[in-house]
Amino acid sequence: MFKTIAKWGVIALSLTFTSVSYGQEDPYVMIQDVANKTFQRINAERSQIKQNPEVLRTVMEEELLPYIDYKFSALKVLGKYYKNVPKDKFPEYLNVFRTYLVTTYAIALSYYDDQDVIFEPAQDATGKKAITVRAIIRDDKRPDINLSFKLRKNRKTNEWQAYDMVAEGISMLSSKQSEFEPILRKEGVDAVIALMKEAIAKPLVLEDEDKD
């Protein structure tokens, strides 16, 4: 189920955090305005992406990652096994997790086909440290997908950053926790790093090219 949701759900997360010029002090404005800008870029580069799907990794690296709190997400995924990770392993783990997120979003973005994203009305986020922004992905060919974006305010920069997305009630962060938990418990962080590297190494394949 999560695989199906991710095709459309992660797309929305991938299209929400691009330029600080939109004002990261207002998460609602940022999400809506930057989503429109990023959709336009994807449409403009559609021919290049079709010829070389790896372009999607570049899009994610440039447009999304600077506004994702990937370090917070990486530590949340470790959960209680955070204490079991040797200190000298954290730099490698964080670096690989960062690239893994880029890959995860790029894979989801490969399914993008000009869907509409409708966001809830903006609310006052004054004084809040964390918020959830809700949206709907509307596609004439498929049922609507309900999404929630979880954001937290960076205490040092006072800017909002995303750290999780929930699609149809399924948290991407919780999903990764469930996937990595037995590996962390039995084999440790090295095995998780190896798993992420394996995913990163796979070439991106567009949806229609992946069908028999």
PDB file of C-alpha atoms in Angstrom:
ATOM      1  CA  MET A   1       0.000   0.000   0.000  1.00  0.00           C
ATOM      2  CA  PHE A   2       2.741   2.446   0.912  1.00  0.00           C
ATOM      3  CA  LYS A   3       4.472   1.863  -2.433  1.00  0.00           C
ATOM      4  CA  THR A   4       1.336   2.962  -4.277  1.00  0.00           C
ATOM      5  CA  ILE A   5       0.832   5.979  -2.035  1.00  0.00           C
ATOM      6  CA  ALA A   6       4.474   6.955  -2.315  1.00  0.00           C
ATOM      7  CA  LYS A   7       4.173   7.251  -6.074  1.00  0.00           C
ATOM      8  CA  TRP A   8       1.904  10.247  -5.568  1.00  0.00           C
ATOM      9  CA  GLY A   9       2.400  11.224  -1.962  1.00  0.00           C
ATOM     10  CA  VAL A  10       6.135  11.783  -1.913  1.00  0.00           C
ATOM     11  CA  ILE A  11       5.742  13.837  -5.057  1.00  0.00           C
ATOM     12  CA  ALA A  12       3.956  16.491  -3.076  1.00  0.00           C
ATOM     13  CA  LEU A  13       6.661  16.543  -0.429  1.00  0.00           C
ATOM     14  CA  SER A  14       9.231  16.768  -3.160  1.00  0.00           C
ATOM     15  CA  LEU A  15       7.480  19.805  -4.584  1.00  0.00           C
ATOM     16  CA  THR A  16       7.137  21.912  -1.498  1.00  0.00           C
ATOM     17  CA  PHE A  17      10.501  23.275  -0.439  1.00  0.00           C
ATOM     18  CA  THR A  18      12.543  25.077  -3.045  1.00  0.00           C
ATOM     19  CA  SER A  19      13.421  28.707  -2.468  1.00  0.00           C
ATOM     20  CA  VAL A  20      13.968  30.696   0.675  1.00  0.00           C
ATOM     21  CA  SER A  21      12.717  33.693  -1.289  1.00  0.00           C
ATOM     22  CA  TYR A  22       9.176  32.523  -0.564  1.00  0.00           C
ATOM     23  CA  GLY A  23       9.742  33.082   3.129  1.00  0.00           C
ATOM     24  CA  GLN A  24      10.411  30.109   5.334  1.00  0.00           C
ATOM     25  CA  GLU A  25       8.915  32.024   8.231  1.00  0.00           C
ATOM     26  CA  ASP A  26       5.457  31.198   6.812  1.00  0.00           C
ATOM     27  CA  PRO A  27       5.237  27.459   6.106  1.00  0.00           C
ATOM     28  CA  TYR A  28       1.839  27.652   4.417  1.00  0.00           C
ATOM     29  CA  VAL A  29       2.939  30.300   1.923  1.00  0.00           C
ATOM     30  CA  MET A  30       6.206  28.472   1.306  1.00  0.00           C
ATOM     31  CA  ILE A  31       4.562  25.145   0.551  1.00  0.00           C
ATOM     32  CA  GLN A  32       1.959  26.491  -1.839  1.00  0.00           C
ATOM     33  CA  ASP A  33       4.116  28.965  -3.739  1.00  0.00           C
ATOM     34  CA  VAL A  34       7.132  26.680  -4.051  1.00  0.00           C
ATOM     35  CA  ALA A  35       4.973  23.741  -5.128  1.00  0.00           C
ATOM     36  CA  ASN A  36       3.758  25.779  -8.092  1.00  0.00           C
ATOM     37  CA  LYS A  37       7.302  26.822  -8.989  1.00  0.00           C
ATOM     38  CA  THR A  38       8.627  23.281  -8.830  1.00  0.00           C
ATOM     39  CA  PHE A  39       5.773  21.860 -10.896  1.00  0.00           C
ATOM     40  CA  GLN A  40       6.690  24.362 -13.571  1.00  0.00           C
ATOM     41  CA  ARG A  41      10.321  23.268 -13.511  1.00  0.00           C
ATOM     42  CA  ILE A  42       9.402  19.605 -13.819  1.00  0.00           C
ATOM     43  CA  ASN A  43       7.141  20.323 -16.775  1.00  0.00           C
ATOM     44  CA  ALA A  44       9.836  22.460 -18.399  1.00  0.00           C
ATOM     45  CA  GLU A  45      12.432  19.695 -18.027  1.00  0.00           C
ATOM     46  CA  ARG A  46      10.149  16.806 -18.901  1.00  0.00           C
ATOM     47  CA  SER A  47      11.983  15.961 -22.129  1.00  0.00           C
ATOM     48  CA  GLN A  48      15.371  15.893 -20.377  1.00  0.00           C
ATOM     49  CA  ILE A  49      13.947  13.733 -17.604  1.00  0.00           C
ATOM     50  CA  LYS A  50      12.485  11.302 -20.131  1.00  0.00           C
ATOM     51  CA  GLN A  51      15.877  10.972 -21.814  1.00  0.00           C
ATOM     52  CA  ASN A  52      17.772  10.782 -18.523  1.00  0.00           C
ATOM     53  CA  PRO A  53      15.734  10.047 -15.362  1.00  0.00           C
ATOM     54  CA  GLU A  54      18.829  10.795 -13.253  1.00  0.00           C
ATOM     55  CA  VAL A  55      18.006  14.467 -13.798  1.00  0.00           C
ATOM     56  CA  LEU A  56      15.403  13.947 -11.074  1.00  0.00           C
ATOM     57  CA  ARG A  57      18.145  13.416  -8.500  1.00  0.00           C
ATOM     58  CA  THR A  58      19.603  16.767  -9.460  1.00  0.00           C
ATOM     59  CA  VAL A  59      16.199  18.404  -9.082  1.00  0.00           C
ATOM     60  CA  MET A  60      15.795  16.927  -5.621  1.00  0.00           C
ATOM     61  CA  GLU A  61      19.314  17.862  -4.576  1.00  0.00           C
ATOM     62  CA  GLU A  62      18.895  21.461  -5.693  1.00  0.00           C
ATOM     63  CA  GLU A  63      15.252  22.120  -4.925  1.00  0.00           C
ATOM     64  CA  LEU A  64      14.207  19.954  -2.014  1.00  0.00           C
ATOM     65  CA  LEU A  65      17.038  18.922   0.229  1.00  0.00           C
ATOM     66  CA  PRO A  66      18.076  22.356   1.557  1.00  0.00           C
ATOM     67  CA  TYR A  67      14.643  22.676   3.150  1.00  0.00           C
ATOM     68  CA  ILE A  68      14.381  19.206   4.650  1.00  0.00           C
ATOM     69  CA  ASP A  69      15.643  18.610   8.175  1.00  0.00           C
ATOM     70  CA  TYR A  70      17.278  15.371   7.081  1.00  0.00           C
ATOM     71  CA  LYS A  71      19.452  15.115  10.193  1.00  0.00           C
ATOM     72  CA  PHE A  72      16.394  15.183  12.448  1.00  0.00           C
ATOM     73  CA  SER A  73      14.667  12.613  10.224  1.00  0.00           C
ATOM     74  CA  ALA A  74      17.739  10.391  10.216  1.00  0.00           C
ATOM     75  CA  LEU A  75      17.907  10.355  13.999  1.00  0.00           C
ATOM     76  CA  LYS A  76      14.152   9.768  14.326  1.00  0.00           C
ATOM     77  CA  VAL A  77      14.452   6.742  12.052  1.00  0.00           C
ATOM     78  CA  LEU A  78      17.065   5.252  14.390  1.00  0.00           C
ATOM     79  CA  GLY A  79      14.633   5.504  17.292  1.00  0.00           C
ATOM     80  CA  LYS A  80      15.834   3.770  20.435  1.00  0.00           C
ATOM     81  CA  TYR A  81      18.811   2.320  18.537  1.00  0.00           C
ATOM     82  CA  TYR A  82      20.324   5.792  18.398  1.00  0.00           C
ATOM     83  CA  LYS A  83      22.327   4.927  21.537  1.00  0.00           C
ATOM     84  CA  ASN A  84      23.747   1.803  19.895  1.00  0.00           C
ATOM     85  CA  VAL A  85      25.348   3.642  16.987  1.00  0.00           C
ATOM     86  CA  PRO A  86      29.087   4.277  17.515  1.00  0.00           C
ATOM     87  CA  LYS A  87      29.906   7.988  17.457  1.00  0.00           C
ATOM     88  CA  ASP A  88      32.354   7.535  14.622  1.00  0.00           C
ATOM     89  CA  LYS A  89      29.558   6.021  12.496  1.00  0.00           C
ATOM     90  CA  PHE A  90      27.189   8.979  12.691  1.00  0.00           C
ATOM     91  CA  PRO A  91      28.869  11.094   9.978  1.00  0.00           C
ATOM     92  CA  GLU A  92      28.679   8.229   7.481  1.00  0.00           C
ATOM     93  CA  TYR A  93      25.126   7.349   8.454  1.00  0.00           C
ATOM     94  CA  LEU A  94      23.919  10.944   8.110  1.00  0.00           C
ATOM     95  CA  ASN A  95      25.669  11.421   4.786  1.00  0.00           C
ATOM     96  CA  VAL A  96      24.249   8.218   3.300  1.00  0.00           C
ATOM     97  CA  PHE A  97      20.784   8.965   4.698  1.00  0.00           C
ATOM     98  CA  ARG A  98      20.910  12.378   3.031  1.00  0.00           C
ATOM     99  CA  THR A  99      21.600  10.826  -0.378  1.00  0.00           C
ATOM    100  CA  TYR A 100      19.043   8.109   0.327  1.00  0.00           C
ATOM    101  CA  LEU A 101      16.354  10.765   0.787  1.00  0.00           C
ATOM    102  CA  VAL A 102      17.303  12.354  -2.501  1.00  0.00           C
ATOM    103  CA  THR A 103      16.917   8.959  -4.162  1.00  0.00           C
ATOM    104  CA  THR A 104      13.627   8.214  -2.400  1.00  0.00           C
ATOM    105  CA  TYR A 105      12.085  11.485  -3.528  1.00  0.00           C
ATOM    106  CA  ALA A 106      13.484  11.132  -7.055  1.00  0.00           C
ATOM    107  CA  ILE A 107      11.913   7.685  -7.390  1.00  0.00           C
ATOM    108  CA  ALA A 108       8.556   9.026  -6.296  1.00  0.00           C
ATOM    109  CA  LEU A 109       8.920  12.032  -8.567  1.00  0.00           C
ATOM    110  CA  SER A 110       9.400   9.734 -11.561  1.00  0.00           C
ATOM    111  CA  TYR A 111       5.653   9.088 -11.416  1.00  0.00           C
ATOM    112  CA  TYR A 112       4.716  12.761 -11.645  1.00  0.00           C
ATOM    113  CA  ASP A 113       2.233  13.490 -14.424  1.00  0.00           C
ATOM    114  CA  ASP A 114       0.880  16.982 -13.868  1.00  0.00           C
ATOM    115  CA  GLN A 115      -1.372  16.236 -10.888  1.00  0.00           C
ATOM    116  CA  ASP A 116      -3.083  19.055  -9.007  1.00  0.00           C
ATOM    117  CA  VAL A 117      -2.125  19.684  -5.371  1.00  0.00           C
ATOM    118  CA  ILE A 118      -4.740  21.483  -3.286  1.00  0.00           C
ATOM    119  CA  PHE A 119      -3.592  22.848   0.065  1.00  0.00           C
ATOM    120  CA  GLU A 120      -5.665  23.652   3.112  1.00  0.00           C
ATOM    121  CA  PRO A 121      -6.159  27.359   3.908  1.00  0.00           C
ATOM    122  CA  ALA A 122      -3.239  28.984   5.710  1.00  0.00           C
ATOM    123  CA  GLN A 123      -3.377  29.162   9.491  1.00  0.00           C
ATOM    124  CA  ASP A 124      -1.542  31.274  12.018  1.00  0.00           C
ATOM    125  CA  ALA A 125       1.718  29.528  12.943  1.00  0.00           C
ATOM    126  CA  THR A 126       2.883  32.289  15.297  1.00  0.00           C
ATOM    127  CA  GLY A 127       4.515  30.875  18.405  1.00  0.00           C
ATOM    128  CA  LYS A 128       4.374  27.294  17.194  1.00  0.00           C
ATOM    129  CA  LYS A 129       7.409  25.035  17.005  1.00  0.00           C
ATOM    130  CA  ALA A 130       5.824  22.311  14.899  1.00  0.00           C
ATOM    131  CA  ILE A 131       2.857  22.197  12.553  1.00  0.00           C
ATOM    132  CA  THR A 132       1.093  19.907  10.122  1.00  0.00           C
ATOM    133  CA  VAL A 133       0.058  21.206   6.704  1.00  0.00           C
ATOM    134  CA  ARG A 134      -2.600  19.187   4.901  1.00  0.00           C
ATOM    135  CA  ALA A 135      -3.197  18.841   1.188  1.00  0.00           C
ATOM    136  CA  ILE A 136      -4.940  16.708  -1.411  1.00  0.00           C
ATOM    137  CA  ILE A 137      -3.407  15.362  -4.609  1.00  0.00           C
ATOM    138  CA  ARG A 138      -6.137  15.357  -7.245  1.00  0.00           C
ATOM    139  CA  ASP A 139      -5.778  13.167 -10.320  1.00  0.00           C
ATOM    140  CA  ASP A 140      -8.556  12.534 -12.824  1.00  0.00           C
ATOM    141  CA  LYS A 141      -7.257   8.995 -13.339  1.00  0.00           C
ATOM    142  CA  ARG A 142      -7.016   8.007  -9.665  1.00  0.00           C
ATOM    143  CA  PRO A 143      -8.780   8.596  -6.327  1.00  0.00           C
ATOM    144  CA  ASP A 144      -7.705  11.646  -4.331  1.00  0.00           C
ATOM    145  CA  ILE A 145      -4.712  11.188  -2.024  1.00  0.00           C
ATOM    146  CA  ASN A 146      -4.809  12.848   1.405  1.00  0.00           C
ATOM    147  CA  LEU A 147      -1.468  14.194   2.569  1.00  0.00           C
ATOM    148  CA  SER A 148      -0.019  15.789   5.669  1.00  0.00           C
ATOM    149  CA  PHE A 149       3.347  17.503   5.818  1.00  0.00           C
ATOM    150  CA  LYS A 150       5.062  17.701   9.192  1.00  0.00           C
ATOM    151  CA  LEU A 151       7.330  20.677   9.750  1.00  0.00           C
ATOM    152  CA  ARG A 152       9.383  21.961  12.647  1.00  0.00           C
ATOM    153  CA  LYS A 153      10.995  25.337  13.246  1.00  0.00           C
ATOM    154  CA  ASN A 154      14.775  25.470  13.373  1.00  0.00           C
ATOM    155  CA  ARG A 155      15.681  27.100  16.661  1.00  0.00           C
ATOM    156  CA  LYS A 156      18.885  28.599  15.264  1.00  0.00           C
ATOM    157  CA  THR A 157      17.632  29.987  11.947  1.00  0.00           C
ATOM    158  CA  ASN A 158      13.958  30.441  12.885  1.00  0.00           C
ATOM    159  CA  GLU A 159      13.049  28.815   9.553  1.00  0.00           C
ATOM    160  CA  TRP A 160      10.585  26.010   8.965  1.00  0.00           C
ATOM    161  CA  GLN A 161      11.828  22.680   7.647  1.00  0.00           C
ATOM    162  CA  ALA A 162      10.000  19.487   6.735  1.00  0.00           C
ATOM    163  CA  TYR A 163      10.871  16.216   8.394  1.00  0.00           C
ATOM    164  CA  ASP A 164       8.021  13.848   7.525  1.00  0.00           C
ATOM    165  CA  MET A 165       5.081  13.280   5.219  1.00  0.00           C
ATOM    166  CA  VAL A 166       1.947  11.261   5.922  1.00  0.00           C
ATOM    167  CA  ALA A 167       0.047   9.873   2.920  1.00  0.00           C
ATOM    168  CA  GLU A 168      -3.333   8.264   3.533  1.00  0.00           C
ATOM    169  CA  GLY A 169      -2.425   7.870   7.200  1.00  0.00           C
ATOM    170  CA  ILE A 170       0.964   6.296   6.519  1.00  0.00           C
ATOM    171  CA  SER A 171       3.998   8.194   7.769  1.00  0.00           C
ATOM    172  CA  MET A 172       7.068   7.937   5.575  1.00  0.00           C
ATOM    173  CA  LEU A 173       9.245   8.344   8.656  1.00  0.00           C
ATOM    174  CA  SER A 174       7.412   5.608  10.557  1.00  0.00           C
ATOM    175  CA  SER A 175       7.576   3.369   7.506  1.00  0.00           C
ATOM    176  CA  LYS A 176      11.360   3.706   7.389  1.00  0.00           C
ATOM    177  CA  GLN A 177      11.552   3.100  11.135  1.00  0.00           C
ATOM    178  CA  SER A 178       9.648  -0.156  10.695  1.00  0.00           C
ATOM    179  CA  GLU A 179      11.831  -1.182   7.766  1.00  0.00           C
ATOM    180  CA  PHE A 180      15.119  -0.453   9.538  1.00  0.00           C
ATOM    181  CA  GLU A 181      14.213  -1.550  13.075  1.00  0.00           C
ATOM    182  CA  PRO A 182      14.784  -5.315  12.677  1.00  0.00           C
ATOM    183  CA  ILE A 183      18.002  -4.649  10.783  1.00  0.00           C
ATOM    184  CA  LEU A 184      19.277  -2.310  13.485  1.00  0.00           C
ATOM    185  CA  ARG A 185      18.319  -4.824  16.155  1.00  0.00           C
ATOM    186  CA  LYS A 186      19.961  -7.832  14.529  1.00  0.00           C
ATOM    187  CA  GLU A 187      22.806  -6.443  12.437  1.00  0.00           C
ATOM    188  CA  GLY A 188      23.423  -2.854  13.473  1.00  0.00           C
ATOM    189  CA  VAL A 189      23.799   0.434  11.634  1.00  0.00           C
ATOM    190  CA  ASP A 190      26.353  -0.900   9.139  1.00  0.00           C
ATOM    191  CA  ALA A 191      23.691  -3.123   7.596  1.00  0.00           C
ATOM    192  CA  VAL A 192      21.274  -0.176   7.333  1.00  0.00           C
ATOM    193  CA  ILE A 193      23.949   1.912   5.651  1.00  0.00           C
ATOM    194  CA  ALA A 194      24.583  -0.931   3.202  1.00  0.00           C
ATOM    195  CA  LEU A 195      20.862  -1.191   2.456  1.00  0.00           C
ATOM    196  CA  MET A 196      20.603   2.517   1.737  1.00  0.00           C
ATOM    197  CA  LYS A 197      23.692   2.444  -0.473  1.00  0.00           C
ATOM    198  CA  GLU A 198      22.164  -0.404  -2.460  1.00  0.00           C
ATOM    199  CA  ALA A 199      19.029   1.656  -3.054  1.00  0.00           C
ATOM    200  CA  ILE A 200      21.082   4.697  -4.022  1.00  0.00           C
ATOM    201  CA  ALA A 201      23.107   2.714  -6.543  1.00  0.00           C
ATOM    202  CA  LYS A 202      20.067   1.565  -8.534  1.00  0.00           C
ATOM    203  CA  PRO A 203      19.387   3.615 -11.679  1.00  0.00           C
ATOM    204  CA  LEU A 204      16.154   5.559 -11.821  1.00  0.00           C
ATOM    205  CA  VAL A 205      13.521   4.160 -14.164  1.00  0.00           C
ATOM    206  CA  LEU A 206      10.447   6.057 -15.294  1.00  0.00           C
ATOM    207  CA  GLU A 207       7.078   4.427 -14.685  1.00  0.00           C
ATOM    208  CA  ASP A 208       6.164   3.659 -18.281  1.00  0.00           C
ATOM    209  CA  GLU A 209       9.634   2.251 -18.913  1.00  0.00           C
ATOM    210  CA  ASP A 210       9.304  -0.127 -15.993  1.00  0.00           C
ATOM    211  CA  LYS A 211       6.321  -2.000 -17.428  1.00  0.00           C
ATOM    212  CA  ASP A 212       6.505  -5.274 -19.318  1.00  0.00           C
TER     213      ASP A 212
END
